[in-house]
Coordinates of C-alpha atoms in Angstrom, one line a residue:
M14 CA -15.2 -10.9 3.4
I15 CA -11.2 -11.1 2.1
I16 CA -9.8 -9.6 4.4
L17 CA -12.3 -11.1 7.5
Q18 CA -10.8 -14.3 6.4
L19 CA -7.2 -12.4 5.8
F20 CA -7.4 -11.8 9.7
K21 CA -8.6 -15.1 10.9
S22 CA -5.9 -16.9 8.7
I23 CA -3.1 -15.0 10.1
G24 CA -3.9 -16.5 13.3
A25 CA -5.2 -13.0 14.7
Q26 CA -7.5 -13.3 18.4
K27 CA -8.3 -9.5 18.3
F28 CA -8.1 -6.1 16.8
K29 CA -4.8 -4.5 18.6
Y30 CA -6.8 -1.1 18.1
P31 CA -10.9 -1.7 17.6
S32 CA -10.9 2.1 17.9
Q33 CA -8.6 2.6 14.8
A34 CA -10.8 0.7 12.3
V35 CA -14.5 1.2 10.6
F36 CA -16.7 -1.0 8.9
T37 CA -18.8 0.2 5.8
L38 CA -20.6 -2.2 3.8
D39 CA -21.2 -0.5 0.7
H40 CA -20.3 -3.0 -2.3
D41 CA -22.6 -5.2 -4.2
V42 CA -25.3 -3.9 -1.7
Q43 CA -28.4 -4.6 -4.8
N44 CA -27.3 -8.2 -4.1
K45 CA -30.2 -9.4 -1.8
S46 CA -29.1 -13.5 -1.9
E47 CA -28.8 -15.4 1.1
K48 CA -25.0 -16.0 0.3
N49 CA -24.1 -12.2 0.1
L50 CA -26.9 -11.5 2.8
A51 CA -24.9 -13.9 4.9
K52 CA -21.8 -12.6 4.4
Y53 CA -22.9 -9.2 5.6
S54 CA -23.4 -11.2 8.8
S55 CA -20.4 -12.8 9.7
I56 CA -19.2 -9.3 9.0
E57 CA -21.8 -7.1 11.4
R58 CA -20.7 -10.4 13.8
L59 CA -17.1 -9.4 13.7
A60 CA -17.7 -5.8 14.4
N61 CA -19.9 -6.5 17.5
L62 CA -17.2 -8.8 18.8
H63 CA -14.4 -6.5 18.8
N64 CA -16.1 -3.4 19.2
V65 CA -15.8 -2.1 15.9
D66 CA -17.7 1.1 14.5
F67 CA -20.2 -0.6 11.7
Y68 CA -22.5 0.8 9.3
P69 CA -24.6 -1.8 7.5
A70 CA -25.6 -1.9 3.8
G71 CA -27.4 1.0 2.9
R72 CA -26.3 3.9 4.8
G73 CA -24.1 4.8 1.6
I74 CA -20.4 4.5 0.2
G75 CA -17.9 4.3 3.3
H76 CA -15.8 7.1 2.0
Q77 CA -18.8 9.4 2.0
I78 CA -19.8 8.0 5.9
L79 CA -16.0 8.6 6.9
I80 CA -16.5 12.4 6.0
E81 CA -19.7 12.5 7.3
E82 CA -18.8 10.8 10.8
G83 CA -15.2 12.1 11.1
Y84 CA -13.1 9.2 10.8
A85 CA -11.7 11.5 8.2
F86 CA -10.5 14.7 9.8
P87 CA -8.1 17.7 9.0
Y88 CA -4.5 16.9 9.6
T89 CA -4.3 13.3 10.2
L90 CA -3.7 9.9 7.7
T91 CA -6.8 7.8 6.9
V92 CA -6.7 4.4 4.8
A93 CA -9.1 2.5 3.1
S94 CA -9.0 -0.7 1.2
D95 CA -10.3 1.2 -1.9
S96 CA -8.3 3.6 -4.2
H97 CA -10.3 6.2 -4.0
S98 CA -9.5 6.8 -0.1
N99 CA -7.4 10.0 -1.8
M100 CA -11.3 11.9 -1.5
Y101 CA -10.3 12.5 2.1
G102 CA -7.9 15.5 1.2
G103 CA -10.4 17.4 0.2
I104 CA -11.3 17.7 4.0
G105 CA -7.6 18.3 4.4
C106 CA -6.7 14.9 5.4
L107 CA -4.4 12.7 3.8
G108 CA -6.1 9.7 2.4
T109 CA -4.6 7.3 0.5
P110 CA -5.7 3.5 -0.2
I111 CA -4.2 0.4 1.2
V112 CA -5.1 -3.3 0.3
R113 CA -6.9 -6.3 1.4
T114 CA -3.9 -8.1 3.4
D115 CA -2.7 -4.2 4.5
A116 CA -6.1 -3.6 6.2
A117 CA -6.3 -7.2 7.7
A118 CA -2.8 -6.7 9.0
I119 CA -3.0 -3.3 10.4
W120 CA -6.5 -4.8 12.4
A121 CA -3.8 -7.4 13.8
T122 CA -0.6 -5.0 14.5
G123 CA -2.2 -1.5 14.6
K124 CA 0.4 -0.9 12.0
T125 CA 1.5 -0.2 8.4
W126 CA 4.0 0.8 5.9
W127 CA 3.4 3.7 3.6
Q128 CA 6.4 4.9 1.2
I129 CA 6.8 8.5 1.3
P130 CA 6.2 9.9 -2.3
P131 CA 7.2 12.9 -4.4
V132 CA 5.0 15.6 -3.9
V133 CA 3.4 17.6 -7.1
K134 CA 2.7 21.2 -5.7
V135 CA -1.1 22.4 -8.0
E136 CA -2.2 25.6 -7.7
L137 CA -5.5 26.6 -8.8
K138 CA -5.3 30.2 -10.0
G139 CA -8.6 32.1 -10.7
K140 CA -12.2 31.4 -10.3
L141 CA -14.4 29.2 -12.2
P142 CA -17.2 30.7 -14.7
D143 CA -20.4 30.1 -13.6
G144 CA -21.8 26.3 -14.8
V145 CA -18.2 25.2 -15.0
T146 CA -17.8 23.0 -11.6
G147 CA -14.9 21.1 -9.5
K148 CA -15.5 17.9 -11.8
D149 CA -14.5 20.0 -14.8
V150 CA -11.7 20.7 -12.9
I151 CA -10.5 17.3 -12.3
I152 CA -11.8 16.2 -15.7
S153 CA -9.9 18.7 -17.0
L154 CA -6.5 18.4 -15.0
C155 CA -6.7 14.4 -16.0
G156 CA -7.2 15.4 -19.7
M157 CA -4.4 18.1 -20.1
F158 CA -1.8 16.7 -17.9
N159 CA -1.9 13.3 -19.4
K160 CA 1.3 12.2 -19.7
D161 CA 1.7 10.8 -16.0
E162 CA 3.0 14.2 -14.4
V163 CA 1.9 13.3 -11.2
L164 CA 1.7 9.2 -11.6
N165 CA 2.7 7.8 -7.9
C166 CA 2.4 11.5 -6.5
A167 CA 1.2 13.1 -3.7
I168 CA -1.0 16.5 -4.8
E169 CA -0.8 19.4 -2.8
F170 CA -3.5 21.7 -4.0
A171 CA -2.6 25.6 -3.2
G172 CA -3.5 29.1 -4.8
E173 CA -6.2 31.5 -4.3
G174 CA -8.6 29.6 -6.9
I175 CA -9.2 26.8 -3.9
R176 CA -11.2 29.9 -2.1
G177 CA -13.9 29.6 -4.6
L178 CA -14.8 25.8 -4.6
S179 CA -17.1 24.5 -2.0
L180 CA -16.4 21.3 0.3
S181 CA -18.2 19.1 -2.0
E182 CA -16.2 20.2 -5.2
R183 CA -13.1 19.4 -3.2
L184 CA -13.7 15.9 -2.2
A185 CA -14.6 15.7 -5.8
I186 CA -11.3 16.5 -6.8
A187 CA -9.5 14.9 -4.7
N188 CA -11.6 11.7 -5.4
M189 CA -9.9 11.9 -8.9
T190 CA -6.8 12.5 -8.2
T191 CA -6.8 8.6 -8.0
E192 CA -7.4 9.0 -11.9
W193 CA -5.2 11.4 -12.4
G194 CA -2.5 9.0 -10.7
A195 CA -1.5 9.8 -7.9
L196 CA -1.6 8.5 -4.6
A197 CA -3.1 11.4 -2.0
G198 CA -4.8 14.7 -3.0
V199 CA -4.9 17.1 -0.4
F200 CA -5.8 20.4 0.4
P201 CA -5.7 23.4 2.8
V202 CA -7.8 24.0 5.6
D203 CA -9.5 27.2 5.7
E204 CA -12.4 28.6 6.3
T205 CA -14.4 26.3 4.1
T206 CA -13.3 23.9 5.5
I207 CA -14.1 25.1 9.2
M208 CA -17.7 26.4 8.6
W209 CA -18.1 23.0 7.1
L210 CA -17.1 21.2 10.2
R211 CA -19.3 23.6 12.6
N212 CA -22.0 23.0 10.5
R213 CA -21.6 19.4 10.8
V214 CA -21.3 19.8 14.8
E215 CA -24.8 21.1 14.7
K216 CA -26.1 18.2 12.0
L217 CA -24.6 15.6 14.1
E218 CA -26.5 17.2 17.6
L219 CA -29.8 16.4 15.6
T220 CA -28.8 12.9 14.0
R221 CA -27.3 11.1 16.9
F222 CA -30.0 9.1 18.2
E223 CA -29.7 7.6 14.7
N224 CA -25.9 6.5 14.9
K225 CA -25.4 3.4 17.1
N226 CA -21.9 3.3 17.1
L227 CA -22.2 6.5 19.7
K228 CA -22.3 5.7 23.2
P229 CA -26.0 6.6 25.1
I230 CA -25.8 9.6 27.6
S231 CA -26.8 10.4 30.3
A232 CA -30.3 13.0 30.4
G233 CA -29.2 16.4 30.9
Q234 CA -25.6 15.3 29.8
P235 CA -24.4 17.7 26.3
F236 CA -23.8 15.8 23.5
K237 CA -20.2 15.8 22.1
H238 CA -19.6 13.6 19.1
P239 CA -16.3 11.7 19.3
R240 CA -14.8 12.9 16.5
I241 CA -16.2 16.2 15.1
N242 CA -17.0 18.4 17.7
N243 CA -16.2 22.5 18.8
E244 CA -12.7 21.4 20.9
R245 CA -11.1 19.6 18.1
I246 CA -12.4 22.2 15.5
D247 CA -11.0 24.9 17.7
K248 CA -7.5 23.2 18.3
I249 CA -6.9 23.0 14.4
E250 CA -7.9 26.2 13.4
K251 CA -5.6 27.5 16.4
N252 CA -2.6 25.6 14.9
P253 CA -2.4 25.3 11.1
L254 CA -0.2 23.5 9.2
R255 CA 1.8 25.0 6.9
A256 CA 4.2 23.7 4.5
S257 CA 7.3 24.5 5.2
S258 CA 9.2 27.5 3.7
N259 CA 11.8 25.2 2.1
A260 CA 9.7 22.7 1.1
Y261 CA 10.8 20.6 -1.4
Y262 CA 8.5 19.9 -4.6
C263 CA 9.4 17.7 -7.8
K264 CA 7.3 19.7 -9.8
Y265 CA 4.6 22.3 -10.0
L266 CA 2.0 23.1 -12.5
S267 CA -0.7 25.5 -12.5
L268 CA -4.0 25.8 -13.7
D269 CA -6.1 28.9 -13.9
L270 CA -9.6 28.2 -13.1
S271 CA -11.4 31.0 -15.5
T272 CA -9.9 29.9 -18.3
L273 CA -12.0 26.8 -18.0
S274 CA -15.5 25.7 -19.7
P275 CA -17.5 22.0 -19.1
C276 CA -15.4 19.2 -20.4
V277 CA -16.3 15.7 -20.9
S278 CA -14.1 12.5 -20.0
G279 CA -13.7 9.8 -22.9
P280 CA -14.9 7.4 -24.2
N281 CA -13.4 5.1 -22.0
S282 CA -10.1 7.3 -20.8
V283 CA -9.9 9.6 -18.7
K284 CA -7.0 11.1 -20.0
V285 CA -8.9 12.6 -23.0
S286 CA -11.2 15.3 -22.2
T287 CA -13.2 17.3 -24.9
P288 CA -15.0 20.5 -24.7
L289 CA -18.4 20.0 -24.0
V290 CA -19.1 22.8 -26.9
E291 CA -17.2 20.4 -29.4
L292 CA -19.0 16.7 -28.2
E293 CA -22.7 18.9 -28.6
K294 CA -21.8 19.2 -32.6
Q295 CA -21.3 15.2 -33.0
D296 CA -24.8 14.3 -31.9
I297 CA -23.6 11.3 -29.8
K298 CA -26.4 9.7 -28.7
I299 CA -26.9 8.2 -25.1
Q300 CA -29.0 5.1 -24.0
K301 CA -28.1 5.3 -20.1
A302 CA -27.1 8.2 -17.9
Y303 CA -26.0 7.7 -14.2
L304 CA -26.1 10.4 -11.0
V305 CA -24.0 7.5 -8.7
S306 CA -20.9 6.9 -6.6
C307 CA -18.3 8.5 -4.3
V308 CA -17.4 11.2 -6.4
N309 CA -20.5 13.6 -7.5
S310 CA -23.8 11.9 -5.5
R311 CA -23.5 14.4 -2.5
A312 CA -26.4 17.0 -1.5
E313 CA -25.4 19.6 -3.8
D314 CA -24.7 17.4 -6.8
L315 CA -28.3 15.9 -6.6
H316 CA -29.4 19.9 -6.3
S317 CA -27.7 20.8 -9.4
A318 CA -29.1 17.7 -11.8
A319 CA -32.5 18.5 -10.0
Q320 CA -32.4 22.2 -11.2
V321 CA -31.4 21.2 -14.6
I322 CA -34.7 18.2 -14.7
K323 CA -37.2 20.0 -12.9
G324 CA -40.2 19.8 -15.2
K325 CA -38.6 17.6 -17.4
K326 CA -39.2 14.0 -18.9
I327 CA -36.1 11.7 -19.4
A328 CA -35.9 11.1 -23.1
D329 CA -37.3 7.8 -24.7
G330 CA -35.1 5.1 -25.0
V331 CA -32.5 6.5 -22.3
E332 CA -32.4 5.0 -18.3
F333 CA -31.2 7.6 -16.0
Y334 CA -30.3 5.5 -12.4
V335 CA -29.4 7.8 -9.2
A336 CA -28.2 6.8 -6.4
A337 CA -27.3 8.8 -3.0
A338 CA -23.5 9.2 -2.1
S339 CA -25.5 8.4 1.3
S340 CA -28.6 7.8 3.4
E341 CA -27.8 10.8 5.0
V342 CA -27.6 13.0 1.8
Q343 CA -30.7 11.0 0.0
K344 CA -32.9 12.1 3.2
D345 CA -31.4 15.9 2.7
A346 CA -32.8 15.4 -1.0
E347 CA -35.9 14.1 0.0
A348 CA -36.6 16.7 2.4
N349 CA -35.5 19.7 -0.1
G350 CA -37.7 18.6 -2.8
D351 CA -35.2 17.6 -5.3
W352 CA -35.3 14.0 -4.6
K353 CA -39.1 13.9 -5.8
V354 CA -37.8 16.1 -8.7
L355 CA -35.6 13.3 -10.2
I356 CA -38.4 10.6 -9.3
D357 CA -41.2 12.6 -11.2
A358 CA -38.7 13.4 -13.8
G359 CA -38.4 9.1 -14.5
A360 CA -35.1 8.4 -12.3
K361 CA -34.4 5.2 -11.6
I362 CA -33.8 4.9 -8.2
L363 CA -31.0 2.8 -6.5
P364 CA -29.9 2.1 -3.3
A365 CA -26.7 4.1 -1.6
G366 CA -23.8 2.3 -2.3
C367 CA -21.3 1.2 -5.3
G368 CA -23.3 -0.3 -8.0
P369 CA -23.0 0.4 -11.5
C370 CA -19.5 2.7 -11.3
I371 CA -17.9 -0.6 -10.3
G372 CA -20.0 -2.8 -12.7
L373 CA -22.6 -4.5 -10.2
G374 CA -26.2 -4.8 -9.9
V375 CA -28.8 -3.4 -12.2
G376 CA -28.3 -0.8 -15.1
L377 CA -24.9 -2.0 -16.9
L378 CA -24.0 -0.5 -20.0
K379 CA -24.7 -3.6 -22.9
D380 CA -23.2 -4.0 -26.4
G381 CA -23.2 -1.1 -28.2
E382 CA -24.2 1.3 -25.9
V383 CA -23.0 4.7 -24.9
G384 CA -23.5 6.2 -21.0
I385 CA -22.6 9.3 -19.7
S386 CA -22.0 9.2 -16.1
A387 CA -21.1 11.6 -12.9
T388 CA -18.3 8.7 -11.7
N389 CA -14.9 8.9 -12.1
R390 CA -13.9 6.0 -14.0
N391 CA -15.1 4.6 -17.1
F392 CA -12.2 2.4 -18.3
K393 CA -13.1 -0.2 -20.9
G394 CA -15.4 -2.9 -19.0
R395 CA -16.1 -0.8 -16.4
M396 CA -19.5 -0.1 -16.1
G397 CA -20.6 -2.9 -18.2
S398 CA -19.9 -4.4 -21.2
P399 CA -16.2 -4.0 -22.7
N400 CA -18.3 -3.2 -26.0
A401 CA -20.0 -0.3 -24.8
L402 CA -19.0 3.7 -24.7
A403 CA -18.9 5.4 -21.5
Y404 CA -18.3 9.3 -21.0
L405 CA -17.7 11.3 -17.9
A406 CA -19.2 14.1 -17.0
S407 CA -20.5 16.9 -14.1
P408 CA -24.0 15.7 -12.6
A409 CA -25.5 19.0 -14.6
V410 CA -24.8 17.9 -17.6
V411 CA -25.5 13.9 -17.0
A412 CA -29.0 15.1 -16.3
A413 CA -29.3 17.6 -19.2
S414 CA -28.1 15.1 -21.4
A415 CA -30.7 12.4 -20.1
V416 CA -33.5 14.6 -21.1
A417 CA -32.0 15.5 -24.5
G418 CA -31.0 11.8 -25.2
R419 CA -27.6 12.9 -26.3
I420 CA -24.4 14.6 -25.0
V421 CA -25.3 18.4 -24.3
S422 CA -25.0 21.5 -22.0
P423 CA -27.6 22.5 -19.7
A424 CA -28.2 25.2 -21.5
F425 CA -29.3 23.5 -24.6
L426 CA -32.7 22.7 -22.7
S427 CA -34.5 26.1 -23.2
T428 CA -36.0 26.3 -19.7
S429 CA -33.1 25.9 -18.0
S430 CA -31.7 28.7 -15.8
Y431 CA -27.9 27.4 -16.2
T432 CA -25.5 29.5 -18.4
F433 CA -22.5 28.3 -19.6
P434 CA -19.0 30.4 -20.3
A435 CA -18.0 30.4 -24.2
H436 CA -14.7 27.7 -24.6
Q437 CA -11.6 29.2 -24.3
T438 CA -8.1 27.3 -24.4
P439 CA -7.4 26.6 -20.8
I440 CA -4.3 28.2 -19.3
I441 CA -2.1 25.5 -17.3
T442 CA 2.1 25.6 -16.3
C443 CA 4.4 22.5 -15.8
D444 CA 7.7 23.1 -13.9
I445 CA 9.7 20.4 -13.1
N446 CA 12.6 20.8 -10.4
Q447 CA 16.0 20.8 -11.6
S448 CA 17.6 20.9 -8.1
E449 CA 17.9 17.4 -7.3
Q450 CA 18.7 14.4 -8.9
P451 CA 17.0 11.2 -8.5
I452 CA 19.7 8.6 -6.7
E453 CA 21.0 6.5 -9.5
T454 CA 20.2 3.0 -7.7
S455 CA 20.8 0.6 -10.7
S456 CA 24.4 0.8 -9.4
I457 CA 24.0 -0.5 -6.3
I458 CA 23.8 -4.2 -5.3
E459 CA 21.4 -5.7 -2.7
P460 CA 22.2 -9.3 -1.5
T461 CA 19.8 -11.9 -1.6
I462 CA 18.4 -13.4 1.1
P463 CA 18.1 -17.1 2.1
G464 CA 15.5 -18.6 -0.3
F465 CA 15.5 -15.4 -2.7
P466 CA 16.5 -16.1 -6.5
G467 CA 19.5 -14.6 -7.5
T468 CA 17.9 -14.4 -11.0
I469 CA 14.8 -15.2 -12.5
K470 CA 14.3 -16.6 -16.1
G471 CA 11.9 -16.6 -18.4
E472 CA 10.5 -16.1 -21.8
L473 CA 9.0 -12.1 -22.0
I474 CA 5.2 -11.9 -22.8
F475 CA 4.4 -8.5 -24.5
C476 CA 1.3 -6.9 -23.8
D477 CA 1.6 -3.6 -25.8
A478 CA -0.6 -1.2 -23.9
D479 CA 0.0 2.1 -21.5
N480 CA -2.4 2.5 -18.6
L481 CA -3.6 -1.0 -18.5
N482 CA -5.8 -1.1 -15.6
T483 CA -6.9 -3.3 -12.8
D484 CA -10.4 -3.8 -14.6
G485 CA -8.6 -5.0 -17.7
I486 CA -6.5 -7.3 -15.8
Y487 CA -9.3 -8.6 -13.4
P488 CA -12.8 -8.0 -14.4
G489 CA -15.1 -6.1 -11.8
K490 CA -18.0 -8.8 -12.2
Y491 CA -15.5 -10.8 -10.4
T492 CA -14.4 -8.9 -7.7
Y493 CA -16.6 -10.3 -5.5
V494 CA -17.3 -13.8 -5.8
D495 CA -15.2 -14.9 -2.8
D496 CA -14.8 -18.6 -3.6
L497 CA -13.4 -18.5 -7.0
T498 CA -10.1 -20.8 -6.6
L499 CA -6.6 -19.3 -7.5
E500 CA -7.2 -22.1 -10.8
Q501 CA -10.3 -19.9 -11.2
M502 CA -8.8 -16.6 -11.5
A503 CA -6.0 -17.5 -13.8
K504 CA -8.3 -18.6 -16.7
V505 CA -10.2 -14.7 -16.4
V506 CA -7.1 -12.9 -15.3
M507 CA -6.6 -10.2 -18.5
E508 CA -10.2 -11.0 -19.5
N509 CA -11.1 -7.3 -20.4
Y510 CA -7.8 -6.8 -22.2
D511 CA -7.2 -9.8 -24.3
P512 CA -9.7 -12.8 -23.3
K513 CA -7.0 -14.8 -25.1
F514 CA -4.2 -14.2 -22.2
A515 CA -5.4 -17.1 -20.3
N516 CA -4.4 -19.6 -23.2
I517 CA -1.3 -17.9 -24.5
V518 CA 0.4 -17.5 -21.1
S519 CA 3.2 -20.4 -19.6
K520 CA 3.9 -21.3 -16.1
G521 CA 7.2 -19.1 -15.3
D522 CA 6.8 -16.4 -18.0
I523 CA 7.9 -12.8 -17.9
L524 CA 5.4 -10.4 -18.5
V525 CA 6.1 -7.0 -20.2
G526 CA 3.7 -4.3 -19.9
G527 CA 3.8 -0.6 -21.0
F528 CA 3.5 3.1 -19.0
N529 CA 1.3 3.0 -15.9
F530 CA 0.5 -0.6 -15.4
G531 CA -2.2 -1.4 -12.9
C532 CA -3.4 1.6 -12.3
G533 CA -7.5 2.4 -11.6
S534 CA -8.7 0.2 -9.2
S535 CA -6.6 -0.8 -5.9
R536 CA -8.5 -4.2 -6.1
E537 CA -6.1 -6.7 -5.1
Q538 CA -6.8 -9.9 -7.5
A539 CA -5.1 -8.0 -10.2
A540 CA -1.9 -8.9 -8.9
T541 CA -3.1 -12.4 -7.4
A542 CA -4.8 -13.5 -10.6
I543 CA -1.3 -12.6 -12.7
K544 CA 0.6 -14.9 -9.9
A545 CA -2.1 -17.6 -10.3
S546 CA -1.3 -17.7 -13.8
G547 CA 1.9 -18.7 -13.4
I548 CA 3.9 -15.4 -14.1
A549 CA 7.5 -15.1 -12.4
L550 CA 7.9 -11.3 -12.8
V551 CA 6.1 -8.3 -13.9
I552 CA 7.9 -6.0 -16.1
A553 CA 6.3 -2.3 -16.7
G554 CA 8.1 1.4 -18.2
S555 CA 6.1 2.4 -14.9
F556 CA 3.2 1.1 -12.6
S557 CA 0.5 2.5 -10.3
E558 CA 2.2 2.5 -7.2
T559 CA -0.7 1.2 -5.6
F560 CA -0.7 -1.9 -8.0
K561 CA 3.1 -2.6 -6.8
R562 CA 1.8 -2.4 -3.3
N563 CA -0.4 -5.3 -3.8
S564 CA 2.3 -7.3 -6.3
I565 CA 4.4 -6.7 -2.9
N566 CA 2.0 -7.9 -0.4
N567 CA 1.4 -10.9 -2.5
A568 CA 4.8 -12.1 -3.2
L569 CA 4.2 -11.0 -6.8
L570 CA 7.5 -8.9 -8.1
C571 CA 7.8 -5.7 -9.9
L572 CA 10.7 -4.3 -12.0
E573 CA 10.3 -0.5 -14.2
A574 CA 12.3 -1.0 -17.4
P575 CA 11.6 1.5 -19.7
D576 CA 13.8 1.3 -22.1
L577 CA 13.0 -2.5 -22.6
V578 CA 9.3 -1.7 -22.7
R579 CA 10.1 1.2 -25.4
L580 CA 11.9 -1.2 -27.3
L581 CA 9.1 -3.7 -27.1
K582 CA 6.9 -1.5 -28.6
N583 CA 9.1 -0.7 -31.7
K584 CA 9.5 -4.7 -32.7
Y585 CA 6.0 -5.8 -31.1
G586 CA 4.0 -2.6 -31.1
S587 CA 0.3 -3.1 -32.3
K588 CA 0.3 -6.6 -34.0
E589 CA -1.5 -8.4 -31.1
L590 CA -2.9 -7.7 -27.5
T591 CA -0.4 -10.4 -26.3
T592 CA 2.8 -11.3 -27.9
R593 CA 4.8 -14.2 -27.0
T594 CA 8.4 -12.6 -27.9
K595 CA 10.1 -15.8 -28.0
L596 CA 12.8 -13.8 -25.9
N597 CA 14.8 -16.4 -23.3
T598 CA 15.5 -13.9 -20.1
E599 CA 17.6 -13.6 -17.5
V600 CA 16.9 -11.1 -14.4
K601 CA 19.5 -10.8 -12.5
I602 CA 18.1 -9.3 -8.8
A603 CA 21.0 -8.6 -7.2
E604 CA 22.5 -6.9 -9.9
G605 CA 20.0 -4.8 -11.0
K606 CA 20.0 -6.1 -14.8
I607 CA 17.9 -7.7 -16.9
V608 CA 19.9 -9.9 -20.3
V609 CA 17.6 -10.4 -22.5
K610 CA 18.7 -12.9 -25.0
G611 CA 18.3 -13.8 -28.7
L612 CA 17.4 -10.0 -29.5
N613 CA 18.8 -8.6 -32.3
E614 CA 19.6 -5.2 -30.8
P615 CA 22.5 -3.5 -30.0
K616 CA 21.3 -3.3 -26.5
T617 CA 20.4 -6.6 -24.7
V618 CA 21.3 -5.7 -21.5
F619 CA 18.9 -3.0 -19.5
K620 CA 19.0 -1.9 -16.2
V621 CA 16.7 -1.8 -13.0
G622 CA 16.2 -0.5 -10.0
I623 CA 17.0 -3.5 -7.1
L624 CA 14.8 -5.8 -4.9
G625 CA 15.1 -4.5 -1.1
R626 CA 15.1 -6.7 1.5
S627 CA 11.9 -6.1 3.1
V628 CA 10.8 -6.8 -0.4
Q629 CA 12.7 -10.1 -1.0
E630 CA 11.5 -11.2 3.1
L631 CA 7.7 -10.7 1.7
W632 CA 8.8 -13.2 -1.7
V633 CA 10.0 -15.8 0.8
A634 CA 7.4 -15.5 3.2
N635 CA 4.7 -16.0 0.2
G636 CA 3.5 -12.8 0.7
L637 CA 2.7 -10.2 4.0
E638 CA -0.3 -12.2 5.4
N639 CA 2.3 -15.4 5.8
W640 CA 4.9 -12.7 7.0
V641 CA 2.5 -11.3 9.7
K642 CA 1.9 -14.6 10.9
Q643 CA 5.3 -15.2 11.5
S644 CA 6.0 -12.8 13.4
M645 CA 2.7 -12.8 15.9

């Protein structure tokens, strides 16, 4: 709805390329209020007016629909205003997130900008042991390579281990490259990909009458899906894309899949992964279990959970929530009996769409509760109370835990057919390419354009937190309250990180965060809420590239100063969540340096990167929305 408002506010009268856009209603689908239904109706009317493909609430999660309907197709670029757009990489499509303002600009102009990131090659070797899944692969990668090895990079997956991964597993791995910190995670197109596409051609032939976006055909006319058809599949099969022999990668990572065992992520962090056998010993009781979201609620996932849970009942005191990734997935699960198995066991069924995973609807974690989920994100407060604990695991482990009432493997259930390998230390490698050095940008002076400040002054406000995610900055419960004013947004900024923040910060302050600032969800309000609180500039050791993009688009300036952050950590770390440092600072934009006054340290001047002309232009225009309006 916000994108629709942005589209109208920039003065756009029509879509530049209607076939380029797809509308899927997948957030807040449990909300049947008159206000929310009116919002959905407005979006549908806009789609009909401009001849844009539209999928109503209940059809499923947008990412799954884009895979099922071929909008995300091998060897193409697909963007979406959600951080898990990386998922499209599982089918060999370059998927990457944009933000709401970007989306409105694309509708109006047909164009967007994307800075090509460094590329990391991740080689998957060996074969997964029985009972170990793609979810275990990505949980392990996030936990073992947890020092920002892939932050703001694109990942190219390679290696013979890929052959043993189903397409659903590849989608799950690509999906959570977002949590790993990457901007994209792309798998090669191989026999598995081609076979899946061929099968989809047959499936779409049978279900074509259910899709109102497809043009009707005359009697006797053969059906040809506009995106997934044998002609397109033949083309990619005959003309495969391969990396150049001299392709440059900034890093090389490898993982031997045969050395993996089931892993669990958390609590409340994807950067902490623990072998399941170790957690079983801790007797961790749970109150809620979730088999929902775009990462792990496809037919293959529902089937693995049903295998574990068949003939059993959910433990007393445990609520087990299930939602299919799409209505098509649910129909398939109903047809093969898996859906009935889950219901008979006591699962609570939710509509296909985004719910507890993003803190919306029923079934959220309450104070003191522990949950285990097959979702992709377990940040503090993400799925409910900030005082709850959330773990991530594969669908089979989630199902087994729901039955046992504590975190266990399916093997714990005596009648389960699952066999799990003994835990062993995974074999990994990490090599940094030293053949090219990054350009030293701090020595370059960038002239400032008229209207852009050469120097920004303010007191440093320090938040000592690495990986401060957008849920911490702007809680999910406010994300779809579209009528919040900027003043109201300023009052809740950082609420999940530090409830006192809004009362500490003053207009003109310079906020300093830790490393990987703004990771997690791509929600644009994280940037706009910080700006609304009066913050003049954000400095961090490093940023999530998506957060930085949001900030640039909304005229909030961001600079990386890792040395300054380390110094402040040593001086103020662990004292308070938010500290007024009383350090008055000058940020000299054109010279690329920060001068800290009142700092009793040998070093008081810190180099930073320059802010180029495009960033300055967006700031002067007060954001991308106004810039597009002025350019039309």
